[in-house]
mmCIF file of C-alpha atoms in Angstrom:
data_model
loop_
_atom_site.group_PDB
_atom_site.id
_atom_site.type_symbol
_atom_site.label_atom_id
_atom_site.label_comp_id
_atom_site.label_asym_id
_atom_site.label_seq_id
_atom_site.Cartn_x
_atom_site.Cartn_y
_atom_site.Cartn_z
ATOM 1 C CA UNK A 782 31.447 5.945 26.615
ATOM 2 C CA UNK A 783 34.436 5.231 24.882
ATOM 3 C CA UNK A 784 32.913 1.960 23.506
ATOM 4 C CA UNK A 785 30.083 3.686 22.390
ATOM 5 C CA UNK A 786 32.113 6.291 20.484
ATOM 6 C CA UNK A 787 34.253 3.541 18.807
ATOM 7 C CA UNK A 788 31.339 1.824 17.810
ATOM 8 C CA UNK A 789 29.815 4.880 16.089
ATOM 9 C CA UNK A 790 32.956 5.570 14.246
ATOM 10 C CA UNK A 791 33.413 2.167 13.154
ATOM 11 C CA UNK A 792 29.720 2.596 11.722
ATOM 12 C CA UNK A 793 30.436 5.921 10.197
ATOM 13 C CA UNK A 794 33.574 4.475 8.418
ATOM 14 C CA UNK A 795 32.076 1.025 7.480
ATOM 15 C CA UNK A 796 28.610 1.439 6.108
ATOM 16 C CA UNK A 797 27.989 -2.267 6.161
ATOM 17 C CA UNK A 798 29.682 -3.000 9.409
ATOM 18 C CA UNK A 799 26.417 -2.000 11.365
ATOM 19 C CA UNK A 800 23.643 -2.892 9.078
ATOM 20 C CA UNK A 801 20.398 -4.770 10.276
ATOM 21 C CA UNK A 802 19.502 -8.628 9.472
ATOM 22 C CA UNK A 803 16.050 -8.665 8.115
ATOM 23 C CA UNK A 804 13.805 -11.140 6.493
ATOM 24 C CA UNK A 805 13.516 -12.417 3.682
ATOM 25 C CA UNK A 806 16.543 -14.828 3.342
ATOM 26 C CA UNK A 807 18.146 -13.465 0.120
ATOM 27 C CA UNK A 808 20.611 -16.348 -0.348
ATOM 28 C CA UNK A 809 22.098 -19.534 1.393
ATOM 29 C CA UNK A 810 25.512 -20.238 2.227
ATOM 30 C CA UNK A 811 26.210 -24.008 1.071
ATOM 31 C CA UNK A 812 29.757 -23.806 3.018
ATOM 32 C CA UNK A 813 27.955 -22.999 6.409
ATOM 33 C CA UNK A 814 24.669 -24.067 5.684
ATOM 34 C CA UNK A 815 23.240 -20.744 6.828
ATOM 35 C CA UNK A 816 20.713 -18.481 5.483
ATOM 36 C CA UNK A 817 21.883 -15.063 4.290
ATOM 37 C CA UNK A 818 19.425 -12.229 5.072
ATOM 38 C CA UNK A 819 18.643 -8.865 3.525
ATOM 39 C CA UNK A 820 20.895 -6.008 5.101
ATOM 40 C CA UNK A 821 18.925 -2.953 5.837
ATOM 41 C CA UNK A 822 20.142 0.392 7.346
ATOM 42 C CA UNK A 823 18.286 0.704 10.599
ATOM 43 C CA UNK A 824 14.742 -0.723 10.212
ATOM 44 C CA UNK A 825 12.889 -3.990 9.023
ATOM 45 C CA UNK A 826 9.311 -3.848 7.781
ATOM 46 C CA UNK A 827 6.396 -6.664 7.475
ATOM 47 C CA UNK A 828 3.533 -5.337 5.612
ATOM 48 C CA UNK A 829 0.246 -7.049 4.634
ATOM 49 C CA UNK A 830 -1.392 -5.549 1.649
ATOM 50 C CA UNK A 831 -5.101 -6.449 1.243
ATOM 51 C CA UNK A 832 -7.309 -5.852 -1.835
ATOM 52 C CA UNK A 833 -11.197 -5.564 -1.005
ATOM 53 C CA UNK A 834 -14.098 -5.507 -3.396
ATOM 54 C CA UNK A 835 -17.012 -3.331 -2.720
ATOM 55 C CA UNK A 836 -20.077 -5.010 -3.856
ATOM 56 C CA UNK A 837 -21.913 -1.662 -3.273
ATOM 57 C CA UNK A 838 -19.972 1.675 -3.462
ATOM 58 C CA UNK A 839 -19.655 3.209 -0.068
ATOM 59 C CA UNK A 840 -19.230 1.554 3.202
ATOM 60 C CA UNK A 841 -21.244 -1.773 2.908
ATOM 61 C CA UNK A 842 -20.790 -4.865 0.887
ATOM 62 C CA UNK A 843 -17.172 -5.292 1.775
ATOM 63 C CA UNK A 844 -15.688 -8.542 1.017
ATOM 64 C CA UNK A 845 -11.717 -9.377 1.360
ATOM 65 C CA UNK A 846 -10.326 -10.857 -2.061
ATOM 66 C CA UNK A 847 -6.661 -11.137 -1.721
ATOM 67 C CA UNK A 848 -3.633 -10.445 0.452
ATOM 68 C CA UNK A 849 0.221 -10.280 0.024
ATOM 69 C CA UNK A 850 2.543 -10.623 2.995
ATOM 70 C CA UNK A 851 5.805 -8.747 2.434
ATOM 71 C CA UNK A 852 9.102 -8.803 4.478
ATOM 72 C CA UNK A 853 11.474 -5.980 3.489
ATOM 73 C CA UNK A 854 13.609 -3.326 4.771
ATOM 74 C CA UNK A 855 11.506 -0.279 6.267
ATOM 75 C CA UNK A 856 11.854 3.344 5.577
ATOM 76 C CA UNK A 857 10.261 6.210 7.187
ATOM 77 C CA UNK A 858 7.553 6.755 4.457
ATOM 78 C CA UNK A 859 6.715 3.118 4.322
ATOM 79 C CA UNK A 860 6.712 2.314 8.254
ATOM 80 C CA UNK A 861 2.858 3.565 8.451
ATOM 81 C CA UNK A 862 -0.441 2.167 7.646
ATOM 82 C CA UNK A 863 -2.033 3.462 4.215
ATOM 83 C CA UNK A 864 -5.250 2.980 2.324
ATOM 84 C CA UNK A 865 -6.980 3.949 -0.812
ATOM 85 C CA UNK A 866 -10.644 3.461 -1.520
ATOM 86 C CA UNK A 867 -11.870 3.904 -5.181
ATOM 87 C CA UNK A 868 -15.394 2.944 -4.981
ATOM 88 C CA UNK A 869 -15.324 -0.606 -5.976
ATOM 89 C CA UNK A 870 -11.821 -1.596 -4.804
ATOM 90 C CA UNK A 871 -9.856 -0.847 -1.626
ATOM 91 C CA UNK A 872 -6.179 -1.243 -1.347
ATOM 92 C CA UNK A 873 -4.685 -1.129 2.335
ATOM 93 C CA UNK A 874 -1.145 -1.778 3.826
ATOM 94 C CA UNK A 875 -0.887 -2.733 7.512
ATOM 95 C CA UNK A 876 2.715 -2.126 8.306
ATOM 96 C CA UNK A 877 4.863 -2.741 11.249
ATOM 97 C CA UNK A 878 8.661 -1.684 11.674
ATOM 98 C CA UNK A 879 11.427 -2.849 14.074
ATOM 99 C CA UNK A 880 14.823 -2.142 14.858
ATOM 100 C CA UNK A 881 16.654 -5.554 15.925
ATOM 101 C CA UNK A 882 17.872 -8.367 13.878
ATOM 102 C CA UNK A 883 15.169 -10.639 12.140
ATOM 103 C CA UNK A 884 12.496 -8.755 14.072
ATOM 104 C CA UNK A 885 9.974 -8.887 11.018
ATOM 105 C CA UNK A 886 8.887 -12.342 11.713
ATOM 106 C CA UNK A 887 5.313 -11.168 12.879
ATOM 107 C CA UNK A 888 2.567 -11.949 10.486
ATOM 108 C CA UNK A 889 0.263 -9.050 10.277
ATOM 109 C CA UNK A 890 -3.574 -9.390 9.697
ATOM 110 C CA UNK A 891 -5.255 -7.528 6.935
ATOM 111 C CA UNK A 892 -6.271 -3.941 8.105
ATOM 112 C CA UNK A 893 -9.599 -4.246 9.464
ATOM 113 C CA UNK A 894 -12.637 -2.496 8.162
ATOM 114 C CA UNK A 895 -12.667 1.446 9.477
ATOM 115 C CA UNK A 896 -15.718 3.426 10.475
ATOM 116 C CA UNK A 897 -16.687 6.397 8.617
ATOM 117 C CA UNK A 898 -14.915 9.455 9.514
ATOM 118 C CA UNK A 899 -17.067 12.177 7.971
ATOM 119 C CA UNK A 900 -15.184 13.255 4.844
ATOM 120 C CA UNK A 901 -16.732 12.677 1.606
ATOM 121 C CA UNK A 902 -15.196 12.267 -2.188
ATOM 122 C CA UNK A 903 -16.472 11.708 -5.530
ATOM 123 C CA UNK A 904 -16.300 8.247 -6.927
ATOM 124 C CA UNK A 905 -17.232 6.690 -10.291
ATOM 125 C CA UNK A 906 -19.786 4.326 -11.495
ATOM 126 C CA UNK A 907 -20.553 3.048 -15.060
ATOM 127 C CA UNK A 908 -22.275 6.368 -15.973
ATOM 128 C CA UNK A 909 -20.016 9.436 -14.179
ATOM 129 C CA UNK A 910 -17.912 10.305 -11.616
ATOM 130 C CA UNK A 911 -20.882 12.261 -9.279
ATOM 131 C CA UNK A 912 -21.225 9.276 -6.856
ATOM 132 C CA UNK A 913 -20.809 10.037 -3.271
ATOM 133 C CA UNK A 914 -17.815 7.966 -1.216
ATOM 134 C CA UNK A 915 -17.673 8.160 2.591
ATOM 135 C CA UNK A 916 -14.097 7.997 3.671
ATOM 136 C CA UNK A 917 -12.832 5.726 6.396
ATOM 137 C CA UNK A 918 -10.381 5.621 9.156
ATOM 138 C CA UNK A 919 -7.326 7.781 8.446
ATOM 139 C CA UNK A 920 -8.454 8.682 4.778
ATOM 140 C CA UNK A 921 -8.133 12.235 4.867
ATOM 141 C CA UNK A 922 -7.614 13.299 1.085
ATOM 142 C CA UNK A 923 -9.835 12.841 -1.963
ATOM 143 C CA UNK A 924 -7.621 11.111 -5.094
ATOM 144 C CA UNK A 925 -8.065 11.110 -8.723
ATOM 145 C CA UNK A 926 -5.344 8.628 -10.324
ATOM 146 C CA UNK A 927 -4.971 6.383 -13.292
ATOM 147 C CA UNK A 928 -5.517 2.618 -12.589
ATOM 148 C CA UNK A 929 -3.967 0.355 -15.149
ATOM 149 C CA UNK A 930 -3.559 -3.544 -15.660
ATOM 150 C CA UNK A 931 -2.061 -4.304 -19.026
ATOM 151 C CA UNK A 932 -3.444 -2.329 -21.849
ATOM 152 C CA UNK A 933 -6.725 -1.377 -19.548
ATOM 153 C CA UNK A 934 -6.452 1.988 -18.248
ATOM 154 C CA UNK A 935 -8.850 4.228 -16.500
ATOM 155 C CA UNK A 936 -9.333 7.133 -14.349
ATOM 156 C CA UNK A 937 -10.687 6.628 -10.837
ATOM 157 C CA UNK A 938 -11.470 8.875 -7.800
ATOM 158 C CA UNK A 939 -12.190 8.048 -4.168
ATOM 159 C CA UNK A 940 -10.553 8.659 -0.876
ATOM 160 C CA UNK A 941 -7.093 7.839 0.711
ATOM 161 C CA UNK A 942 -4.618 8.322 3.237
ATOM 162 C CA UNK A 943 -1.918 11.170 2.626
ATOM 163 C CA UNK A 944 1.058 8.947 2.683
ATOM 164 C CA UNK A 945 -0.287 7.567 -0.845
ATOM 165 C CA UNK A 946 -0.432 10.889 -2.118
ATOM 166 C CA UNK A 947 3.369 11.152 -1.885
ATOM 167 C CA UNK A 948 3.852 8.099 -4.440
ATOM 168 C CA UNK A 949 4.199 8.348 -8.048
ATOM 169 C CA UNK A 950 3.974 4.333 -8.671
ATOM 170 C CA UNK A 951 1.761 2.010 -6.547
ATOM 171 C CA UNK A 952 1.216 -1.867 -7.433
ATOM 172 C CA UNK A 953 -0.950 -4.228 -5.912
ATOM 173 C CA UNK A 954 -2.300 -7.668 -7.287
ATOM 174 C CA UNK A 955 -1.661 -6.631 -11.024
ATOM 175 C CA UNK A 956 -3.318 -3.125 -10.403
ATOM 176 C CA UNK A 957 -0.922 -0.227 -11.073
ATOM 177 C CA UNK A 958 -1.513 3.267 -9.876
ATOM 178 C CA UNK A 959 0.203 6.215 -11.338
ATOM 179 C CA UNK A 960 -0.807 10.003 -12.060
ATOM 180 C CA UNK A 961 -1.884 10.462 -8.456
ATOM 181 C CA UNK A 962 -3.659 13.719 -7.706
ATOM 182 C CA UNK A 963 -4.847 14.428 -3.990
ATOM 183 C CA UNK A 964 -6.671 17.377 -2.637
ATOM 184 C CA UNK A 965 -8.279 18.322 0.817
ATOM 185 C CA UNK A 966 -11.788 19.096 1.433
ATOM 186 C CA UNK A 967 -15.309 17.373 0.835
ATOM 187 C CA UNK A 968 -15.830 16.746 -2.925
ATOM 188 C CA UNK A 969 -12.631 18.456 -3.949
ATOM 189 C CA UNK A 970 -11.510 15.717 -6.625
ATOM 190 C CA UNK A 971 -14.020 17.169 -9.067
ATOM 191 C CA UNK A 972 -16.658 15.320 -10.955
ATOM 192 C CA UNK A 973 -16.529 14.005 -14.488
ATOM 193 C CA UNK A 974 -18.662 11.938 -17.044
ATOM 194 C CA UNK A 975 -17.540 8.796 -18.757
ATOM 195 C CA UNK A 976 -17.380 8.452 -22.600
ATOM 196 C CA UNK A 977 -16.746 4.754 -22.226
ATOM 197 C CA UNK A 978 -18.469 2.131 -20.019
ATOM 198 C CA UNK A 979 -17.054 2.017 -16.684
ATOM 199 C CA UNK A 980 -17.815 -1.539 -16.009
ATOM 200 C CA UNK A 981 -16.615 -2.849 -19.467
ATOM 201 C CA UNK A 982 -13.203 -1.265 -18.645
ATOM 202 C CA UNK A 983 -13.028 -2.331 -15.109
ATOM 203 C CA UNK A 984 -13.843 -6.224 -15.560
ATOM 204 C CA UNK A 985 -10.343 -6.853 -16.910
ATOM 205 C CA UNK A 986 -8.894 -5.177 -13.871
ATOM 206 C CA UNK A 987 -11.159 -7.277 -11.296
ATOM 207 C CA UNK A 988 -10.240 -10.410 -12.956
ATOM 208 C CA UNK A 989 -6.706 -9.882 -12.400
ATOM 209 C CA UNK A 990 -7.174 -9.388 -8.741
ATOM 210 C CA UNK A 991 -9.415 -12.426 -8.336
ATOM 211 C CA UNK A 992 -7.364 -14.650 -10.514
#
């Protein structure tokens, strides 16, 4: 009992004394020939972010185009799976967190395609944003957001999980997501008509994912 109390006091007094070692290696000590790993508060995380291109808006024609494997410190809001489907692109995070030294060494697969969950949101094509998108898996919100790559910017609509709604900035494969607005209920992300060609604006965004 006294040993546990002593360790607790040490952790409270010295914030670095009880830090958790997590991948990735952030430096190399040439004196000891040992890698120096990231110091995390209490959780390590491993995340696979996948970008999928829908050949047909909806639930068919899904092809995985790119993935990122990330090792880092974990936080409560990041230690959950998340996905966002904006009709022609779906971005999903498959995340696993753990609490022992260097435990985030497990390679995670890309998030598998989920089944339709009954919710429906508006999405966009090259004419308007009146198209129906069927939400999948844990996607329980409709989303409207600004998607950008370089100087190419457009508003997009679709389905998402609630945890993405709490972010103000999201980046994956050159695509930057900002100005996120989420709502509950079928078709709550109101439709609109485009004044510029959706496809002409989307091609540079798609190219950044593929190449």
